[in-house]
PDB file of C-alpha atoms in Angstrom:
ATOM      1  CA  UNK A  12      81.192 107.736 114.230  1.00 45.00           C
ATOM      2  CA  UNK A  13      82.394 111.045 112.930  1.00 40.00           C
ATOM      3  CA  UNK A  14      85.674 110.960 110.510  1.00 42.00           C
ATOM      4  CA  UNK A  15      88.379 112.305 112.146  1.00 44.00           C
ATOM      5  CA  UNK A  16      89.626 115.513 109.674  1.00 40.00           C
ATOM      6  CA  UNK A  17      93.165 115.323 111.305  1.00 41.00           C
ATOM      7  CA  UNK A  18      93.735 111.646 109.516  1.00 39.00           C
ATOM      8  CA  UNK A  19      91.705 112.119 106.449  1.00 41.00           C
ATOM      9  CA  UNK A  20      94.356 114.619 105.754  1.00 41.00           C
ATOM     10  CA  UNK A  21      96.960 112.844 107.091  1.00 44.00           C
ATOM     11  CA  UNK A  22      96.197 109.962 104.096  1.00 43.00           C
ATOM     12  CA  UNK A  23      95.846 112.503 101.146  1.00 46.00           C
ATOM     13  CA  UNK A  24      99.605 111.524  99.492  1.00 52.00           C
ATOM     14  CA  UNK A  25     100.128 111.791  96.643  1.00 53.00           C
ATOM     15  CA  UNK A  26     100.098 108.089  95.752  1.00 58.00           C
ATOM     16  CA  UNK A  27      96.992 107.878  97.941  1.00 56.00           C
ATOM     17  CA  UNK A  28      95.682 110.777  95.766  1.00 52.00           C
ATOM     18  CA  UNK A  29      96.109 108.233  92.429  1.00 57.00           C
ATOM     19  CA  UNK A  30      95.081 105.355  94.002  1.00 57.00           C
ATOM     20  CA  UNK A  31      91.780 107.216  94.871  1.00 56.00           C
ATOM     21  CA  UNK A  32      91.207 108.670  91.632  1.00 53.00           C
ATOM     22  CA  UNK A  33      91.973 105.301  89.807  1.00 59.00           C
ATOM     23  CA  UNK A  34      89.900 102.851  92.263  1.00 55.00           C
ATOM     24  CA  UNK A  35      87.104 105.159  92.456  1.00 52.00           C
ATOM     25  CA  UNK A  36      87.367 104.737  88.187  1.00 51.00           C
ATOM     26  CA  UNK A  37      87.494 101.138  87.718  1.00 52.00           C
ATOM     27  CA  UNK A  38      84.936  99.367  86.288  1.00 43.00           C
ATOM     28  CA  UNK A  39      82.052  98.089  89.083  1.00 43.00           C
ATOM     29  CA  UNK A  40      81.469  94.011  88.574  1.00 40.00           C
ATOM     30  CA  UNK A  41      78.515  92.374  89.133  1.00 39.00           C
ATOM     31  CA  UNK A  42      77.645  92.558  93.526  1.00 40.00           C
ATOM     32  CA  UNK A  43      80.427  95.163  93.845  1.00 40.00           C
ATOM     33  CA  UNK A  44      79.631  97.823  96.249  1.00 37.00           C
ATOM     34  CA  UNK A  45      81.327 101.014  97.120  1.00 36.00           C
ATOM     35  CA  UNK A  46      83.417 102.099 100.002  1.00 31.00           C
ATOM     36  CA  UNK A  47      85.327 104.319 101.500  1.00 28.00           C
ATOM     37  CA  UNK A  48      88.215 103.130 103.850  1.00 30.00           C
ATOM     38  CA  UNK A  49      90.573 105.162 105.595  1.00 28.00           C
ATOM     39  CA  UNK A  50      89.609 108.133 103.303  1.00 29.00           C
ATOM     40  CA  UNK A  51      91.005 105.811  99.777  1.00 33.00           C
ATOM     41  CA  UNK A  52      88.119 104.605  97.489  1.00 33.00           C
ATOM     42  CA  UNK A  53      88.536 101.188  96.634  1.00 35.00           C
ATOM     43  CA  UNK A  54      86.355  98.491  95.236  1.00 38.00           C
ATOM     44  CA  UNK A  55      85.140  95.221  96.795  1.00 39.00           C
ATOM     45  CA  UNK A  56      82.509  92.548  96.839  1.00 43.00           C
ATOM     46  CA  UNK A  57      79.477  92.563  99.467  1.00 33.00           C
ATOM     47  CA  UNK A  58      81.991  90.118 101.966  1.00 33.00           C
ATOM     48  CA  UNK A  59      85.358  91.869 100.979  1.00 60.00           C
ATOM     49  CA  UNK A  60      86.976  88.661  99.899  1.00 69.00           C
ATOM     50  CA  UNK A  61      90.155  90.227  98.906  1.00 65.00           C
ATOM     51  CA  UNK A  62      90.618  92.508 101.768  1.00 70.00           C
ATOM     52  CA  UNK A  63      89.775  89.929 103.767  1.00 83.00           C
ATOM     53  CA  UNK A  64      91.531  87.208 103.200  1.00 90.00           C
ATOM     54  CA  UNK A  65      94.902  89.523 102.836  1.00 93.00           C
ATOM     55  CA  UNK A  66      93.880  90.766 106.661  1.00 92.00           C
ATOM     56  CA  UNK A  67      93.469  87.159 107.769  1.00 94.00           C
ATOM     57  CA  UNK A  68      97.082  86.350 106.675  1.00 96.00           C
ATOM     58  CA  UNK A  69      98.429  89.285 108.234  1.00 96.00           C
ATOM     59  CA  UNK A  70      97.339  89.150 110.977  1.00 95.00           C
ATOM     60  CA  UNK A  71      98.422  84.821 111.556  1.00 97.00           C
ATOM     61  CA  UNK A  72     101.976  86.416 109.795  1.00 98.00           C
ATOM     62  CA  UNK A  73     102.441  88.910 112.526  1.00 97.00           C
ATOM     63  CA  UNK A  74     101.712  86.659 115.218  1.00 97.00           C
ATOM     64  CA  UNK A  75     104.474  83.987 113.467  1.00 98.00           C
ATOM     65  CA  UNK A  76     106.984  87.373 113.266  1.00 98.00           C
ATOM     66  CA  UNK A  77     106.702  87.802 117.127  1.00 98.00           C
ATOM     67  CA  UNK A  78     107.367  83.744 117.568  1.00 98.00           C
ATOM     68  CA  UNK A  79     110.257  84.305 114.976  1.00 98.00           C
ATOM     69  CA  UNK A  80     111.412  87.353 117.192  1.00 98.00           C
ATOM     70  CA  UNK A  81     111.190  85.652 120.644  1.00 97.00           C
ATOM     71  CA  UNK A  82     113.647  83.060 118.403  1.00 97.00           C
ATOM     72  CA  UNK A  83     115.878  85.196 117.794  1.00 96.00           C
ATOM     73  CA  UNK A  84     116.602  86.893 120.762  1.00 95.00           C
ATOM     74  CA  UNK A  85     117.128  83.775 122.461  1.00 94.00           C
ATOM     75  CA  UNK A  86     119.017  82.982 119.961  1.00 94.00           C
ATOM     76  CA  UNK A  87     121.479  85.787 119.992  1.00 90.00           C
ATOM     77  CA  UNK A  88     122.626  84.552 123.523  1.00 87.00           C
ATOM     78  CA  UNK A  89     124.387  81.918 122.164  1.00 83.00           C
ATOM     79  CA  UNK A  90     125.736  83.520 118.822  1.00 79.00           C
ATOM     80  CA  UNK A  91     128.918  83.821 120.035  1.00 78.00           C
ATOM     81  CA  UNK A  92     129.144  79.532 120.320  1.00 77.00           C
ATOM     82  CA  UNK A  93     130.767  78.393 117.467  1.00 78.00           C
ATOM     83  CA  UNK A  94     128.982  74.885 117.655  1.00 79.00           C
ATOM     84  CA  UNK A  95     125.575  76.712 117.061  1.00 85.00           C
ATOM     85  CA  UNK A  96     126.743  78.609 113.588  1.00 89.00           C
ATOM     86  CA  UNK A  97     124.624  75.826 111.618  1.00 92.00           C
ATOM     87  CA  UNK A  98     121.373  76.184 113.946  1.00 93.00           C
ATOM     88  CA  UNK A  99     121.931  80.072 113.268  1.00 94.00           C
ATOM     89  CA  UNK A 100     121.688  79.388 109.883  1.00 95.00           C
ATOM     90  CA  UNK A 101     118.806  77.590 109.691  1.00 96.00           C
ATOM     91  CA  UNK A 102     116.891  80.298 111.926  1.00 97.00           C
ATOM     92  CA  UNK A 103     117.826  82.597 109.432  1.00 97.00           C
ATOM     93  CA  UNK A 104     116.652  80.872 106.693  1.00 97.00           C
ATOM     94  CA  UNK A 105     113.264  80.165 108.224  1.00 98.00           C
ATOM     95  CA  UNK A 106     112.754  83.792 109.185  1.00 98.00           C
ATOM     96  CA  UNK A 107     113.751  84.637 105.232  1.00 98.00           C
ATOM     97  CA  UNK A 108     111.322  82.171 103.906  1.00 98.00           C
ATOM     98  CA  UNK A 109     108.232  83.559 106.320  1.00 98.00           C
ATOM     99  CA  UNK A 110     109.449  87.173 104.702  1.00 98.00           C
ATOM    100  CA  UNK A 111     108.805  85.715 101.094  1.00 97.00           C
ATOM    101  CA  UNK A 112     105.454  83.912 102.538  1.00 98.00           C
ATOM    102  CA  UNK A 113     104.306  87.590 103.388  1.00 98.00           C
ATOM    103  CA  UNK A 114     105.746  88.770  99.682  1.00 97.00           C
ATOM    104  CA  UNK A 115     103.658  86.108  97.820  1.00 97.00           C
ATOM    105  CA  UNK A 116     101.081  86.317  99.365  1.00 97.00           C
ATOM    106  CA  UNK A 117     101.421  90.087  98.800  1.00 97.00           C
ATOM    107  CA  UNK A 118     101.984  89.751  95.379  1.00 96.00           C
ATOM    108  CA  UNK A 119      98.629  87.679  94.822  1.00 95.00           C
ATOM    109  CA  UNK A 120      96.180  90.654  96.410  1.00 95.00           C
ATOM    110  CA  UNK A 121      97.930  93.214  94.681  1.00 94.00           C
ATOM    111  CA  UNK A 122      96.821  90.918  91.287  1.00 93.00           C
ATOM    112  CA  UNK A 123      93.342  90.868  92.645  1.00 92.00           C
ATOM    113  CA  UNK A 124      93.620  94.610  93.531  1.00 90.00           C
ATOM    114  CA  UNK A 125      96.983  96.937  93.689  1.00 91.00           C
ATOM    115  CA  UNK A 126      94.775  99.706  95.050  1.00 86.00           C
ATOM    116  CA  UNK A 127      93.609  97.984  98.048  1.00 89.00           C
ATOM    117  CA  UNK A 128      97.247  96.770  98.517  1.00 92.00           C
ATOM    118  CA  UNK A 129      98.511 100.096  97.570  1.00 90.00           C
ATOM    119  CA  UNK A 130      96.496 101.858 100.688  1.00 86.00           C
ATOM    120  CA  UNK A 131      96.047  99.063 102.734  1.00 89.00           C
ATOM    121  CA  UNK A 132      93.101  99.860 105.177  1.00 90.00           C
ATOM    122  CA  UNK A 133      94.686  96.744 107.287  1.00 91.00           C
ATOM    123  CA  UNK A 134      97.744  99.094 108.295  1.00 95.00           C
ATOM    124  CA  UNK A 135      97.356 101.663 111.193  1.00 94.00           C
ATOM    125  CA  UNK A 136      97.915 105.387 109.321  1.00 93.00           C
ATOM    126  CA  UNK A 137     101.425 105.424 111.121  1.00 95.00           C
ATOM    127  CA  UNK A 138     102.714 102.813 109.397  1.00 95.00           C
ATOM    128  CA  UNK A 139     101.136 104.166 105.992  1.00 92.00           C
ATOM    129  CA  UNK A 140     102.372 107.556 106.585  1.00 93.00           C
ATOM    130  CA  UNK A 141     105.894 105.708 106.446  1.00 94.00           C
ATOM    131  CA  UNK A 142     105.492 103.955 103.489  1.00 93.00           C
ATOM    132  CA  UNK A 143     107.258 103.998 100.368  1.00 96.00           C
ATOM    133  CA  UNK A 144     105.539 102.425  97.071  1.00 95.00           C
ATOM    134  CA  UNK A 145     103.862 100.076  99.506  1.00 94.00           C
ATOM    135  CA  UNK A 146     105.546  99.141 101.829  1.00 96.00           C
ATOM    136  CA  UNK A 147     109.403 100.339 103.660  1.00 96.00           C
ATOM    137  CA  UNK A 148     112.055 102.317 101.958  1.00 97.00           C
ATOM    138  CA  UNK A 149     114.899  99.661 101.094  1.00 98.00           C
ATOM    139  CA  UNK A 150     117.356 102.165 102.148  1.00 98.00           C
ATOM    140  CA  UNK A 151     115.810 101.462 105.169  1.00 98.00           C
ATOM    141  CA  UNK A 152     118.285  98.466 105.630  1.00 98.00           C
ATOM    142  CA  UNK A 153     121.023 100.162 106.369  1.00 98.00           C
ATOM    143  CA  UNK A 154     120.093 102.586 108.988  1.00 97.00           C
ATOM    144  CA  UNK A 155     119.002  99.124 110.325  1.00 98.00           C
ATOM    145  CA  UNK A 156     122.452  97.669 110.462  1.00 98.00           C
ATOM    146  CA  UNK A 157     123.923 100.526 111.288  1.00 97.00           C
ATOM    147  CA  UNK A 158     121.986 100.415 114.831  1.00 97.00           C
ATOM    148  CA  UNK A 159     122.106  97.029 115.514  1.00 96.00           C
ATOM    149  CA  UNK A 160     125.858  95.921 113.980  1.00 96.00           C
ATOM    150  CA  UNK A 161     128.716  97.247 115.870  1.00 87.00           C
ATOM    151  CA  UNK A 162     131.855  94.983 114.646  1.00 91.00           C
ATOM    152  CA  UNK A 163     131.493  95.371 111.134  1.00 96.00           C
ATOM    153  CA  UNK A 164     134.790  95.350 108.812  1.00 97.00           C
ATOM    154  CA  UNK A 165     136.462  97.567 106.293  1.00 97.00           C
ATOM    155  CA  UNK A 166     135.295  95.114 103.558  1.00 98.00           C
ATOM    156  CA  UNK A 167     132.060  94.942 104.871  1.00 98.00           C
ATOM    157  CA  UNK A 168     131.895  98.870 104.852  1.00 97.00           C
ATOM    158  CA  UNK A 169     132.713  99.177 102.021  1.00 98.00           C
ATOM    159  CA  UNK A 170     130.199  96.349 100.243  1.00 98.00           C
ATOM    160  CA  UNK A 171     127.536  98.042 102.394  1.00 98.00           C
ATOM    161  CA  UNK A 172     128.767 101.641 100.327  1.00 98.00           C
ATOM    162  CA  UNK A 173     128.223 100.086  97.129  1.00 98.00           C
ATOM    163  CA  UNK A 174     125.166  98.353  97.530  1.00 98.00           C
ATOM    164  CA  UNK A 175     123.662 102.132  99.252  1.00 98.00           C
ATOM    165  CA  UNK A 176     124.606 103.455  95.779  1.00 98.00           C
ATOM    166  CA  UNK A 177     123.139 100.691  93.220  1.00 98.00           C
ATOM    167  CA  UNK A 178     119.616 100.450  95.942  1.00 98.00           C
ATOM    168  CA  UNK A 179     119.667 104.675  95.999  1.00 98.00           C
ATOM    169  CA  UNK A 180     119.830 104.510  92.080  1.00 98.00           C
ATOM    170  CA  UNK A 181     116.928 102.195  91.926  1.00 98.00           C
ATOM    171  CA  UNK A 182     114.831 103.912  94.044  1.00 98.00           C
ATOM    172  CA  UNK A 183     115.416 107.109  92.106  1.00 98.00           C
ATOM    173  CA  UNK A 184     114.166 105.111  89.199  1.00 98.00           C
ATOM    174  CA  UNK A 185     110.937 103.828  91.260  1.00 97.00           C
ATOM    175  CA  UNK A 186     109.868 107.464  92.273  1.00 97.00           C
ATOM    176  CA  UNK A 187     110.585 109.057  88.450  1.00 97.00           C
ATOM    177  CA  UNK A 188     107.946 105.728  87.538  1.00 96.00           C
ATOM    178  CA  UNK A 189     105.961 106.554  90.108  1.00 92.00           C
ATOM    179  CA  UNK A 190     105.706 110.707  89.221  1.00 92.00           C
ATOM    180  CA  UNK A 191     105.421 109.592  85.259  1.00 92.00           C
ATOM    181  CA  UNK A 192     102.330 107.459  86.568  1.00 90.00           C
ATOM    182  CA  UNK A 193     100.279 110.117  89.370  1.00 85.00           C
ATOM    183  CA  UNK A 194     101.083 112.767  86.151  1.00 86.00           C
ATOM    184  CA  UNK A 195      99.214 110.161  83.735  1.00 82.00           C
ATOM    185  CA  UNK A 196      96.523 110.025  86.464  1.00 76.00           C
ATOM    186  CA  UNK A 197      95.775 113.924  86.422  1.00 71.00           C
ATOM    187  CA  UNK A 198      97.014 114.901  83.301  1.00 66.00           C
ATOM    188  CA  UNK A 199      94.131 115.017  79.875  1.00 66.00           C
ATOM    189  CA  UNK A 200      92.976 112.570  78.058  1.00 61.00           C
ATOM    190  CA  UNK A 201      93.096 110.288  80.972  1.00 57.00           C
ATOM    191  CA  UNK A 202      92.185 112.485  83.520  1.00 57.00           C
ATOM    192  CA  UNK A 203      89.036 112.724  81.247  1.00 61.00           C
ATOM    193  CA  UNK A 204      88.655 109.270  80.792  1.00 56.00           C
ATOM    194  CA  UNK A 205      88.578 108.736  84.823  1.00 55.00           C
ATOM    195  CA  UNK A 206      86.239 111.521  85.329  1.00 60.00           C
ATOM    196  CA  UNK A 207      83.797 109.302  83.085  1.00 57.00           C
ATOM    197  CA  UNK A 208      84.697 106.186  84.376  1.00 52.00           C
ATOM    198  CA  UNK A 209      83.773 107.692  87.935  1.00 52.00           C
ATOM    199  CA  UNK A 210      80.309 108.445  86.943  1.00 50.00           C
ATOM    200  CA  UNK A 211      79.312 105.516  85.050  1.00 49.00           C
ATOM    201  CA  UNK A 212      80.065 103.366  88.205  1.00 48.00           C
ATOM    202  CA  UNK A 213      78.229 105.020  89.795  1.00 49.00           C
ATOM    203  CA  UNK A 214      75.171 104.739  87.346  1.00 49.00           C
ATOM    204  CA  UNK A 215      75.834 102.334  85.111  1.00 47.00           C
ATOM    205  CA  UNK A 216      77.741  99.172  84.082  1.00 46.00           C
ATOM    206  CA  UNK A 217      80.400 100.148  81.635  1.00 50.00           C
ATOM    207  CA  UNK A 218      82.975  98.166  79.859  1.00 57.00           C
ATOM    208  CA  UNK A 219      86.910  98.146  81.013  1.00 61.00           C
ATOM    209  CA  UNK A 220      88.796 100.537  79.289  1.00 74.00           C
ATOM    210  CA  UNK A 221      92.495  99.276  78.113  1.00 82.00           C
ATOM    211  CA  UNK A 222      93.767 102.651  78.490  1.00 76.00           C
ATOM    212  CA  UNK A 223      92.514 102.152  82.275  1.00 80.00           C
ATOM    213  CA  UNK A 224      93.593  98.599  82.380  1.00 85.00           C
ATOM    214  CA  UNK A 225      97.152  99.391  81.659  1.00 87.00           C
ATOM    215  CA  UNK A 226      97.590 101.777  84.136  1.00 86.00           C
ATOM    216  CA  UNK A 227      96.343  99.536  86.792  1.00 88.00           C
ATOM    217  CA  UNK A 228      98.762  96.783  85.314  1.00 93.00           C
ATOM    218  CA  UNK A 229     101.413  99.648  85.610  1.00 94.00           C
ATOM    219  CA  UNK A 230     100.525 100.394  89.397  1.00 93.00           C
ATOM    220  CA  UNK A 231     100.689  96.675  89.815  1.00 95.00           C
ATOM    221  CA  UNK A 232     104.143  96.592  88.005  1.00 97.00           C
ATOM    222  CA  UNK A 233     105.415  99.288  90.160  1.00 96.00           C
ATOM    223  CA  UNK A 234     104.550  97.604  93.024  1.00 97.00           C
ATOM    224  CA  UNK A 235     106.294  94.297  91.823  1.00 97.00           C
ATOM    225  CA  UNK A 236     109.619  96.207  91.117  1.00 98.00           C
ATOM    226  CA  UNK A 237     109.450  98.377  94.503  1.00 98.00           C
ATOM    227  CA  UNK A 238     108.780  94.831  96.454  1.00 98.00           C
ATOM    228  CA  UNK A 239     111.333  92.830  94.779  1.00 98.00           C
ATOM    229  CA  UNK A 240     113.853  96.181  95.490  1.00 98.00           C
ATOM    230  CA  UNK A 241     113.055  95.550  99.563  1.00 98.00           C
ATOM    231  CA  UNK A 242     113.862  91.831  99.141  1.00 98.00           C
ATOM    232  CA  UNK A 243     117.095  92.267  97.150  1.00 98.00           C
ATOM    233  CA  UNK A 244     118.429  94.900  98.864  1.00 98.00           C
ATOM    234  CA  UNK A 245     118.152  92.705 102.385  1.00 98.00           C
ATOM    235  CA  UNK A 246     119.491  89.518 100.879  1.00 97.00           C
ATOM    236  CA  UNK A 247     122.379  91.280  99.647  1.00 98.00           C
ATOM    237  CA  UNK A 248     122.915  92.546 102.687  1.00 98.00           C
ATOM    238  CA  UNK A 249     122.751  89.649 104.788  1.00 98.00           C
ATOM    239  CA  UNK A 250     125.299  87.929 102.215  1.00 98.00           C
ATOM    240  CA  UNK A 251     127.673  90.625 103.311  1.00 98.00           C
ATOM    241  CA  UNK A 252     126.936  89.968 106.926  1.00 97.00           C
ATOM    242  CA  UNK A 253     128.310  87.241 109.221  1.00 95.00           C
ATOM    243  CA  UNK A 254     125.442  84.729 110.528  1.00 94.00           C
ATOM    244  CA  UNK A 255     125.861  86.347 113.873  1.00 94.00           C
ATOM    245  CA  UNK A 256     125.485  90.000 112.459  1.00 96.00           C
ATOM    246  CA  UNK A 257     122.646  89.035 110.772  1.00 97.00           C
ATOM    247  CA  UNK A 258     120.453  87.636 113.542  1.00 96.00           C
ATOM    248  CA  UNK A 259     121.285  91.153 115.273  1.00 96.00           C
ATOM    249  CA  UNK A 260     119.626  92.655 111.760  1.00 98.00           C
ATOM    250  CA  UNK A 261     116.904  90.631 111.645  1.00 98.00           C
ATOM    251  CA  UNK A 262     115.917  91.302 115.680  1.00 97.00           C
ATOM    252  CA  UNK A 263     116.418  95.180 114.713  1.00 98.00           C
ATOM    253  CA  UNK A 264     114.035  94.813 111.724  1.00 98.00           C
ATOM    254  CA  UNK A 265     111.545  92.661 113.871  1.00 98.00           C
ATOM    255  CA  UNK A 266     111.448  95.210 116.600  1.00 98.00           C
ATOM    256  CA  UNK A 267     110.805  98.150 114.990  1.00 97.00           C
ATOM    257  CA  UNK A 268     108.167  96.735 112.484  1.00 97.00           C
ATOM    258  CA  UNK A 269     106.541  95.234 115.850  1.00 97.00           C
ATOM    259  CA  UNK A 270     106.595  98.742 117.602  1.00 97.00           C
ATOM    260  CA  UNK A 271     105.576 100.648 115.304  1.00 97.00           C
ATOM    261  CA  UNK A 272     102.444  98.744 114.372  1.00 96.00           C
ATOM    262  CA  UNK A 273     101.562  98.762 118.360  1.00 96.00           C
ATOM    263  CA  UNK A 274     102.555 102.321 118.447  1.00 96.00           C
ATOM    264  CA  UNK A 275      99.796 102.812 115.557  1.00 95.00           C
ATOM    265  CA  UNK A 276      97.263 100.690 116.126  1.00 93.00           C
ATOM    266  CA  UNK A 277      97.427 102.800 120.207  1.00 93.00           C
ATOM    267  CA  UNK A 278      96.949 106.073 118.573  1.00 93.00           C
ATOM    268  CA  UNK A 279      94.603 105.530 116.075  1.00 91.00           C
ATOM    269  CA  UNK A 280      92.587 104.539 118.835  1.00 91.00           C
ATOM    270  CA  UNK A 281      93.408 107.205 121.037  1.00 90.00           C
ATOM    271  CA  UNK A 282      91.738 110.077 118.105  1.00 87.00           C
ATOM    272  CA  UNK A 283      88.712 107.641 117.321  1.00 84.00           C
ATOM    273  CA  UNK A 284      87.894 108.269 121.403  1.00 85.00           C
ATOM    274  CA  UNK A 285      88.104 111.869 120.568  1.00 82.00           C
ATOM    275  CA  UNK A 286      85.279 111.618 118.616  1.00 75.00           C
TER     276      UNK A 286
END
């Protein structure tokens, strides 16, 4: 089938960019192969183990977040009954722990491979166009509650203000990392290095270089600290929220992560007909 120009494009961010240039440099093991998916070089074994297995989860996770989500909504019914505050709670906290099953689980491809987590061919290019270090903005979060949570207080407004400011500051800090890292990527000697990396792959074996090796354990660092970012910002926020508030937060986050992976997945499939 012929590659559609429109999303090849589409895919060339700058991260993308680095993640290209460094999978398509790493050291080939033994039965790797070669590939090209969704127009980002990355590295995998003749059955894809790691891409695999990651898809696999995903896809049983997703199925779980639309249970979770039918949950909730029935759930936010009978929010307003103070005799179901504790069964609120515990809905809560099972819908946090399946958000930390996705994170671990996360966490352990990206050891295997940051690049392949990095531009994950598993997500439809709408919801990759829309990420941020791998996954949603945290600031995010509160355009979230600010859709979904109508009764907040003055105290809560104003917790909400200060946690903006300490999540905006950290994600200034995460893009400056991430621009210190793509300028590593293109800039001489390592730019070099890469360029020679590429063609021994592609030719011969090669030994890992640790100049090479560290900046993959950066990427994977980066990733760690952007990830943990998401999940601290929305605990922090749901410890300023009310149980009540928060299932409203957690259907809003549901909903839209659920949409726009349909909404993806649809036209992604409506350009491949095109061709």
């Amino acid at each position: 089938m012929k590659q559609n120009p429109e999303r090849t494009h589409e895919q060339e961010t700058p991260i993308s960019y680095s993640v290209s240039v460094l999978s398509s440099a790493r050291r080939r093991r033994p039965g790797q192969t070669k590939t090209m998916v969704y127009g980002s070089a990355v590295r995998h074994n003749n059955n894809n183990s790691n891409g695999n297995s990651f898809h696999a989860f995903l896809e049983g996770w997703l199925v779980r977040q639309q249970q979770f989500l039918d949950e909730i909504v029935y759930a936010k019914r009978f929010c307003h009954d103070d005799s179901r505050e504790q069964d609120l709670r515990d809905l809560i906290a099972r819908v946090l722990s399946h958000y930390q099953q996705y994170l671990g689980e996360k966490s352990r491809a990206a050891h295997r491979d940051v690049f392949l987590v990095l531009s994950p061919p598993w997500f439809s290019s709408l919801e990759r166009a829309l990420f941020w270090i791998g996954g949603f903005r945290p600031g995010l979060v509160f355009r979230l509650v600010a859709n979904s949570v109508g009764d907040l207080s003055q105290d809560q407004v104003q917790w909400m203000e200060t946690l903006r400011a300490e999540t905006s500051a950290e994600e200034r800090q995460l893009e400056e990392e991430l621009a210190r890292l793509q300028e590593s990527v293109v800039a001489p000697p390592l730019s070099e290095l890469l360029r020679r990396r590429g063609r021994a792959v592609n030719g011969e074996e090669g030994n890992a270089n640790p100049v090479l090796e560290s900046m993959i354990t950066e990427f994977e660092i980066l990733l760690g600290s952007a990830d943990m970012l998401r999940a601290n910002t929305a605990t922090k926020m749901i410890q300023i929220l009310s149980p009540v508030q928060t299932v409203s937060f957690l259907a809003a986050a549901a909903q839209l992560q659920l949409r726009i992976r349909r909404l993806g997945f649809q036209r992604d499939a409506e350009r491949e007909e095109q061709f």
